[in-house]
Coordinates of C-alpha atoms in Angstrom, one line a residue:
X1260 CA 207.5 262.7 109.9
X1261 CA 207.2 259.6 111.5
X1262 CA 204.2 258.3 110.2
X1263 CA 205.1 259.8 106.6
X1264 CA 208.1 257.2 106.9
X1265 CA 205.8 254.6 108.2
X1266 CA 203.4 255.4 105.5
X1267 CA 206.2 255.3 102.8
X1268 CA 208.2 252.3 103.5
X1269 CA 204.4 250.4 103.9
X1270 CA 203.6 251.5 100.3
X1271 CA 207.2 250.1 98.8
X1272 CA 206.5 246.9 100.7
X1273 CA 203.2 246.3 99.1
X1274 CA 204.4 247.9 95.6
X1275 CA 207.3 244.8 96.1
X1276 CA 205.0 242.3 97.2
X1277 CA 202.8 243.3 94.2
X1278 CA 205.9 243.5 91.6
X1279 CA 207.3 239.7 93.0
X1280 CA 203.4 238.5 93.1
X1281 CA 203.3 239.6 89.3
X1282 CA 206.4 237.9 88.2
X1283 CA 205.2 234.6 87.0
X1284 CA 207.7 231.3 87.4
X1285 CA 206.1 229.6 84.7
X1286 CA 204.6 231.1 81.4
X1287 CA 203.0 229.2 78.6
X1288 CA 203.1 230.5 75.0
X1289 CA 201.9 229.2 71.8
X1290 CA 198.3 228.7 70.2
X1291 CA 197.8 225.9 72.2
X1292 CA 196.3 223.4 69.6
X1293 CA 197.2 219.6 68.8
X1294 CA 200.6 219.5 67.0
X1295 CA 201.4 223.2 67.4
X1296 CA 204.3 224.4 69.8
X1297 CA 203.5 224.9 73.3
X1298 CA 206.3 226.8 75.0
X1299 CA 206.6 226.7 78.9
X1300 CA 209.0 229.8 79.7
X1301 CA 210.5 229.5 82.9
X1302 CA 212.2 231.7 85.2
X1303 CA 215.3 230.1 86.4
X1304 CA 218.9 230.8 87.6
X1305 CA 220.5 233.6 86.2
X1306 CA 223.4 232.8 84.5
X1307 CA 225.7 233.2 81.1
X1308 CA 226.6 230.6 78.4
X1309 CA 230.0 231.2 79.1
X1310 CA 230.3 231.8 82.7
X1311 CA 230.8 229.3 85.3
X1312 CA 228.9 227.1 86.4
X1313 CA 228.4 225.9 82.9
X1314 CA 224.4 226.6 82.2
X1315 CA 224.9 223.2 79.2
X1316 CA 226.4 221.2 82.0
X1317 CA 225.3 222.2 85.2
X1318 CA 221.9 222.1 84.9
X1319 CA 218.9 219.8 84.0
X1320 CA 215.8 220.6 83.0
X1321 CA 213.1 218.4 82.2
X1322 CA 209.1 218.4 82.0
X1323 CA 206.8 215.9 82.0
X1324 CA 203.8 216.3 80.3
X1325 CA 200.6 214.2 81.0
X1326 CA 197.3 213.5 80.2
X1327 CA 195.6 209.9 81.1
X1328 CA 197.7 207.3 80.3
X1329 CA 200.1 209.5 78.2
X1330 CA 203.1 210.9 79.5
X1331 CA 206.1 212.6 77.8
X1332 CA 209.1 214.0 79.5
X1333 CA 211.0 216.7 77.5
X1334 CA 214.5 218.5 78.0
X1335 CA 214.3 222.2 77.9
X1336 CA 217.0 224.8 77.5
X1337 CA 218.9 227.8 79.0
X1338 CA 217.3 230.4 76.7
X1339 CA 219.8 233.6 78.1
X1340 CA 217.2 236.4 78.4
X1341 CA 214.3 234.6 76.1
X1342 CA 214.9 236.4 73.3
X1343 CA 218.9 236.0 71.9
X1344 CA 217.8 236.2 68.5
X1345 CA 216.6 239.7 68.7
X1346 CA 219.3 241.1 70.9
X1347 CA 222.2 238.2 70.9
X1348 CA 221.7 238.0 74.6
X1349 CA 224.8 235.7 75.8
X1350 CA 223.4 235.9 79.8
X1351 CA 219.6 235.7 81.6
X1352 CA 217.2 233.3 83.7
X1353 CA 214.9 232.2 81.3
X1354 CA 214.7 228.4 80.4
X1355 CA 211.9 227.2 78.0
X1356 CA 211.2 223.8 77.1
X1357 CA 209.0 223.0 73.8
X1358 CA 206.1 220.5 73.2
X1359 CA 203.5 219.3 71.0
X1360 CA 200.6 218.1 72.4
X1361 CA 198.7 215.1 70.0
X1362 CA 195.6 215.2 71.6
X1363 CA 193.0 217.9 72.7
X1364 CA 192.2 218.4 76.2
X1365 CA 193.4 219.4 79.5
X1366 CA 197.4 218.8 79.9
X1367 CA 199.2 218.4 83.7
X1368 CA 203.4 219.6 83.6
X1369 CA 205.9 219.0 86.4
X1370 CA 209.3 220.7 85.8
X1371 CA 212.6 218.5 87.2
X1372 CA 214.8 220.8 87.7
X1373 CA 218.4 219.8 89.3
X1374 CA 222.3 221.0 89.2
X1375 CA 225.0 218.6 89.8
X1376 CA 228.8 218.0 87.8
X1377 CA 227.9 217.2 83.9
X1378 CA 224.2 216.3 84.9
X1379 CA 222.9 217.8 81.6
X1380 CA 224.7 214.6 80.0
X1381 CA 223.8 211.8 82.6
X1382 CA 221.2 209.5 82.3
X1383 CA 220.6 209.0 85.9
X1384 CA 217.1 210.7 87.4
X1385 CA 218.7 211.3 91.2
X1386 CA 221.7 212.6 89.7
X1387 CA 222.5 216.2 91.2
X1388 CA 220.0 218.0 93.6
X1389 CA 216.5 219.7 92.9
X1390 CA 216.8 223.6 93.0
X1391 CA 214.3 226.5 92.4
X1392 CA 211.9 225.9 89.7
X1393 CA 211.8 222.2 90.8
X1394 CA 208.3 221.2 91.8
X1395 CA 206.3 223.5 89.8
X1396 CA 203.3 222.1 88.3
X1397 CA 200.7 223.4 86.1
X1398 CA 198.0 222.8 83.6
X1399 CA 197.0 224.0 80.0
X1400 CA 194.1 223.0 77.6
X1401 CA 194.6 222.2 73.7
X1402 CA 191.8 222.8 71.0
X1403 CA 191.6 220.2 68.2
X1404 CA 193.7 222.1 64.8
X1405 CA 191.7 223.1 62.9
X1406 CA 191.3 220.8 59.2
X1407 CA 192.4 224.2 57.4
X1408 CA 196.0 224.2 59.7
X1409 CA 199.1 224.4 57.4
X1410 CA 201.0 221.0 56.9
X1411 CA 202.7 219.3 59.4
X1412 CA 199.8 221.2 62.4
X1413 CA 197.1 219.3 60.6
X1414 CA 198.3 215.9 60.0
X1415 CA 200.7 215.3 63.0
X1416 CA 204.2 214.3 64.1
X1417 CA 206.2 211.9 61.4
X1418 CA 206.5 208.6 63.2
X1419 CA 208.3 205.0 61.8
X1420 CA 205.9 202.7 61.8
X1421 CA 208.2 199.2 60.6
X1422 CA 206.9 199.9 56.9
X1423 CA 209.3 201.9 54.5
X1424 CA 208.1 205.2 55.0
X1425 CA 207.5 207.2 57.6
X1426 CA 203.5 208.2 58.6
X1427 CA 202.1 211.6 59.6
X1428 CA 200.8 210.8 63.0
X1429 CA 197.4 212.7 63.2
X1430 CA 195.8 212.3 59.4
X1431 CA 198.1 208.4 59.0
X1432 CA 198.5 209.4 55.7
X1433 CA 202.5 208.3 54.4
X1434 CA 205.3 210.9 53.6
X1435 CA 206.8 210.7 51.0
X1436 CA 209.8 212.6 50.9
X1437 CA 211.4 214.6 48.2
X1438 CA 214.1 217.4 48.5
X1439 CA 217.9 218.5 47.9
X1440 CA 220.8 216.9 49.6
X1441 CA 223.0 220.2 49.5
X1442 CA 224.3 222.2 50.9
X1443 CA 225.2 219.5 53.6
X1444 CA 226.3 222.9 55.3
X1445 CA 223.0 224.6 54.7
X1446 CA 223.7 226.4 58.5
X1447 CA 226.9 227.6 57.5
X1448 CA 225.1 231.1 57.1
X1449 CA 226.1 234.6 57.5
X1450 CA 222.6 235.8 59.1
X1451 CA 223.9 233.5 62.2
X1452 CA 225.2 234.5 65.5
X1453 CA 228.8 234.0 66.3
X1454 CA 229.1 231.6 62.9
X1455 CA 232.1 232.1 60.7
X1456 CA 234.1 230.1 57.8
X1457 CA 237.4 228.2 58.8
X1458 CA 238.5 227.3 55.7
X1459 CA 241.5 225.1 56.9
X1460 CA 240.1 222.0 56.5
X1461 CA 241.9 219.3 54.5
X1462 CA 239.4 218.4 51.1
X1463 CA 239.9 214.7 51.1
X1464 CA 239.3 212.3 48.4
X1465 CA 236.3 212.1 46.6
X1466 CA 234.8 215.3 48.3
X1467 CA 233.4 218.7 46.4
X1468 CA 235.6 221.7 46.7
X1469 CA 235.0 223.4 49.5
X1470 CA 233.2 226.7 49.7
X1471 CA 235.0 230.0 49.9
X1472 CA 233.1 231.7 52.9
X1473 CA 229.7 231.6 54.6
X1474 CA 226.8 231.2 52.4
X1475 CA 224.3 234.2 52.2
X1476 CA 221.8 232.5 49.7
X1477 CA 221.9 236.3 48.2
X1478 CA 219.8 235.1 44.7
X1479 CA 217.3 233.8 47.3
X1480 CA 216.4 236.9 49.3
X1481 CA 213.3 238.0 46.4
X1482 CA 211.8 234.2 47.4
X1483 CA 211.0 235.6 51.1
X1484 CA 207.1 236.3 51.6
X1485 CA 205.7 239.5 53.6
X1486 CA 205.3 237.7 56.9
X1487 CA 207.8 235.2 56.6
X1488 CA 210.5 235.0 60.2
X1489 CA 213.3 237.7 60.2
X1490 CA 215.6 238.7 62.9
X1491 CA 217.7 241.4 63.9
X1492 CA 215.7 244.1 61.5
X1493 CA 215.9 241.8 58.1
X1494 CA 218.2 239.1 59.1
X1495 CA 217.2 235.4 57.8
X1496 CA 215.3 236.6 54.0
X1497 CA 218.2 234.9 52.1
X1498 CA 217.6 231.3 53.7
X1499 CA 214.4 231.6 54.7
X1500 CA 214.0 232.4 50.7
X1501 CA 216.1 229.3 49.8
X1502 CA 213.1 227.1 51.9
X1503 CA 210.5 229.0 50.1
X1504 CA 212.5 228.1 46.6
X1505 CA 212.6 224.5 47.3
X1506 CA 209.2 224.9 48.7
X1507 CA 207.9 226.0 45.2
X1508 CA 209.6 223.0 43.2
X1509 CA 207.6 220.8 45.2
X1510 CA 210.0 219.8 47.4
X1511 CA 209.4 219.0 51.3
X1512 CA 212.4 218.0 53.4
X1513 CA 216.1 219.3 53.0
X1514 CA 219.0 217.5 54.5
X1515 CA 221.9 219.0 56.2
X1516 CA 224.3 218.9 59.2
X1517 CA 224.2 220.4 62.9
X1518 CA 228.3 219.9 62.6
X1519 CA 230.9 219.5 60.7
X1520 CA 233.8 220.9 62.4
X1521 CA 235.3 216.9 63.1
X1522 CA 234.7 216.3 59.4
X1523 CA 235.0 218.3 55.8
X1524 CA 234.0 221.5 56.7
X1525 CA 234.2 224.2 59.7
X1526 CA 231.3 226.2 59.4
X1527 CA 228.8 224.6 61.4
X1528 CA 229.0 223.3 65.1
X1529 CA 226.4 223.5 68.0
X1530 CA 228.9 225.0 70.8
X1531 CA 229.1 228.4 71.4
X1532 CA 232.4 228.4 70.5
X1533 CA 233.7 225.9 68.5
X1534 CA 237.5 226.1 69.6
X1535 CA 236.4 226.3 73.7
X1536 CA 233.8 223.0 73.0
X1537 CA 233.7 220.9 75.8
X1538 CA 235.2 217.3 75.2
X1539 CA 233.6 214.2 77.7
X1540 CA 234.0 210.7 77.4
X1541 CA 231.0 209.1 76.3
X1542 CA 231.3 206.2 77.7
X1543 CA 230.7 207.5 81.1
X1544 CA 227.1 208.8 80.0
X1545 CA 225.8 205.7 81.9
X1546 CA 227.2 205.6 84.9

């Protein structure tokens, strides 16, 4: 009997080991190519969006990217459990951050990451202290896109270059833009987590009547292609339709807003909770 138990608690110590050994800190996703997305998925803290510490406050995460004399660093995110839009996850440890390489060849990261009061908003590197994944490091190789790569993976990133229109950075051909102004509230959809219409605001002068509820770009929803995004088993067809509309007319940019909850509408803010949103003096962001 005794040996059974030795034999027994051996074979869960290994099948740990094996499981933690498995578990990987740092995942990279993507097609790895210049200009596409390259995702680094990290396993971080566990924690909630609306639990405390604060996972949009607390924490920092940063990664610097570089190859030769290039060298980008880029925030990441708290990602909940890596896949919110699927199950509307509100807690997890995953953290991702997103880049596009602009060359081919072999990439080096280093993820900064560091807690400390309201350090997500503070400009100072030594702010806070370092804390598990800090110090990972890593490398990845990019492929060239390929000349048959859809827009914007083909010819680049859109950079100003002091002339009057912007310039794709890969192909330097110019951009010229073309595309609707409205909806300014173009996120102010009902396919959206946790977004809803207030309908209170005060229509000023000069401004166009105000909606009447979310949009749901209904007329739109026959423009969506087999194999265009969708979440939450057919979520996303009517606006993803409305891009393909605009799409078809020959059109290439759309403006909007990422808020409008301090101005003439309340339908689209980037808090979790547009009532709770968390108010800080900005002229502290220096300090």
């Amino acid at each position: 009997m005794r040996k059974q138990f030795i034999l027994l608690t051996t074979g869960l110590a290994l099948i740990f080991a094996m499981t933690s050994c498995n578990k990987k800190e740092v995942n990279i996703e993507g097609s790895l190519e210049t200009w596409h997305k390259v995702t680094l998925r990290i396993n971080g803290p566990e924690v909630s969006e609306t639990g405390s510490p604060n996972p949009f406050l607390t924490y920092r995460l940063n990664v610097t990217f570089e190859q030769g004399d290039k060298k980008y660093v880029v925030p990441g995110y708290f990602a909940a459990d890596g896949n919110a839009a699927e199950t509307s996850a509100s807690s997890g440890s995953t953290w991702k951050v997103h880049f596009c390489p602009p060359v081919a060849g072999t990439w080096e990261y280093r993820v900064s990451f560091r807690k400390g009061k309201e350090i997500a908003v503070s400009g100072n590197e030594g702010a806070g202290k370092p804390i598990g994944p800090d110090g990972l490091e890593g490398s990845f190789e990019v492929e060239e896109a390929g000349k048959d790569a859809p827009g914007f993976f083909s010819k680049g990133k859109l950079r100003y270059v002091e002339k009057h229109h912007l310039r794709f950075a890969g192909s330097k051909e110019y951009f010229l833009k073309g595309g609707a102004d409205s909806p300014e509230n173009f996120l102010g959809y009902n396919g959206f987590d946790d977004t809803y219409y207030g309908g209170d605001s005060e229509r000023r002068s000069g401004e166009s009547a105000p909606n009447e509820g979310l949009h749901s770009y209904k007329p739109h929803i026959d423009d969506w292609k087999e194999g265009d995004p969708t979440w939450q088993n057919g979520k996303g067809k009517g606006i993803i339709g409305a891009l393909n509309y605009l799409s078809s007319k020959g059109m290439n940019s759309v403006y909007f807003l990422t808020m409008n909850i301090l101005g003439d509408g309340e339908d689209v803010w980037p808090y979790i909770d547009r009532n709770e949103r968390y108010r800080f003096d900005c002229s502290k962001l220096d300090q």
